Amino acid sequence: MGSKPISDATNDTGKDTHTEVSNKESGRAPNPEHTEGKNKKERIEQTHEQVTDDIMHHPDLVNPLDDTRIDIKSGFSKDSKRLKNDKHEFEYDAVVLGAGPAGEAAAMKLSKSGKKVVVIDPREQVGGNSTHVGTIPSKALRQSVFNLINFRRDPMFTKAMDYEQVPLNIVLAKARQVIRNQVTTHARFYERNRIEVIQGWANFIDAHTLRIEIDENTFETITFNKAIITVGSRPYRPEILDFDHPRVFDSDKILQMDYVVRKIIIYGAGVIGCEYASIFTGLGYKVDLINNQNKLLSYLDSEISDALAHDFRQFGVVIRNNEEIDHLETHDDCVILHLKSGKKIKSDAILWSNGRSGNTESLNLEAVGLEANSRGQLKVDDTYCTGVDNIYAAGDVIGWPSLASAAYDQGRCAAAFMVGDSDAEPVSSVPTGIYTIPEISSIGKTEQELTDAKVPYEVGQAFFKHLARAQIIGERSGVLKILFHRETLEILGIHCYGNHASEIIHIGQAVMKCNATLEYFVNTTFNYPTMAEAYRVAALNGLNRVF
């Protein structure tokens, strides 16, 4: 700072060595008072200079009310790969149509790759159908019903609450809060990554131009280099049904039901139909489940499918296999379903859950030379590119597997292929997750598939009723099956039925992905008591069958 420099002739004590030497040479003793006074004077002068120097250098006071602003010329960070390597004359490097799981993942990947990206979605809030009418509300609703069932079964509560008279709309209260939280969370993701989101209906003018309907009389046109279509899907609505009638629902409209029903028909026994059959049965409703196939969820392992059908019947669900609708009568107080087999079923309401359609009809695909199939779905190659080289698609709009989990990964992978990532690969290892009560989850081959392929496999089983954790939480129903090659012990498939199935399946998925064998489960210590311990039990059970 401003302190006075100390001469080399001054020692550490601050005494003047020249004075001392001079006094010794003259034979006179140094005067202590004189020396102390001089040193004190120097210290005061040094302190004064320091204070003066400090006063002259005040820190700057930042006032956010003044006009001083700090900015940079580019809106991108200095380590961004973007800008000068994307040589095109368009406003955006990429446009993402749809703000659901696939669209969000694609937008994040593109943004982190340094691209200028815009997301267009007709909803006022992000999240897509998955957040607003699909995965999130249905699973939150399922959890609320599951809690009610456990409350009623718990012997500690002798007077279980009567929730049979509760309208579905009341039970959905928790789901609405979860939706709000999800919207807030995902909105922050877009803000953090500086991704522009435009609310409106988009349609193609050509392969590099979009027209956006902001509201009824307001339109905007933007240009882009590449696009990803992630518009999702909606329930398929056949023309023979009047969905404007207050007793006719699809899986979107059912979330608005605000009256009590004693009996409901669910037409379609796919994933959505079976999940809602569990929900309504849990609420005490009588359910008629109409199945077009000869068994429930026929693509599942047969034992799992049979277990679900057994439990449904135990809970009072009437399953009608190999049936097809002829027509539906609608009245003020009921609906009557006429089947082609001649059966007639009377109910308070009907939930149609027979398939979904891609939301492509308003995109004007003809303008870019694309055509959707009869269910509104687009065909893509292994890189998620459509028939037009600068337009990609991902999520429900491309069909299989039509899961929110897969849609997110597909969107991210499509963006990775778009930006040329060398390690990009299509999504293939997707576990099945069905949120019935109990849950179903599986990955890999079924027993029938292995039998047809003549693969020498063996089965290891762990029944939940034998697990300490299952007994503690009161879950007696459920099984974990491990299918493995009886010679190499390679894991070929894992199938789980029971609560927490969608969680513990990932342990098996990870082990399969790492190409580990059945011995991994035998040689690994699992926490006790846990549901995951079922892997060790099943593996030991399977090894006992090998000879």
Short mmCIF file of C-alpha atoms in Angstrom, two decimals, residues 263 265 288 320 327 329 335-347:
data_model
loop_
_atom_site.label_atom_id
_atom_site.label_comp_id
_atom_site.label_asym_id
_atom_site.label_seq_id
_atom_site.Cartn_x
_atom_site.Cartn_y
_atom_site.Cartn_z
CA LYS A 263 -70.25 -49.68 -13.07
CA ILE A 265 -67.19 -50.53 -19.30
CA ASP A 288 -66.35 -54.93 -17.54
CA ARG A 320 -64.54 -60.61 -21.87
CA HIS A 327 -72.62 -50.29 -31.67
CA GLU A 329 -76.52 -46.91 -27.20
CA VAL A 335 -74.92 -46.62 -21.92
CA ILE A 336 -75.57 -50.02 -23.50
CA LEU A 337 -72.74 -51.70 -25.40
CA HIS A 338 -73.75 -54.13 -28.14
CA LEU A 339 -71.07 -56.65 -29.10
CA LYS A 340 -70.85 -58.58 -32.36
CA SER A 341 -71.16 -61.79 -30.38
CA GLY A 342 -74.69 -60.74 -29.47
CA LYS A 343 -73.92 -59.74 -25.89
CA LYS A 344 -75.34 -56.53 -24.41
CA ILE A 345 -73.74 -54.78 -21.44
CA LYS A 346 -75.37 -51.94 -19.52
CA SER A 347 -73.23 -49.50 -17.57
#
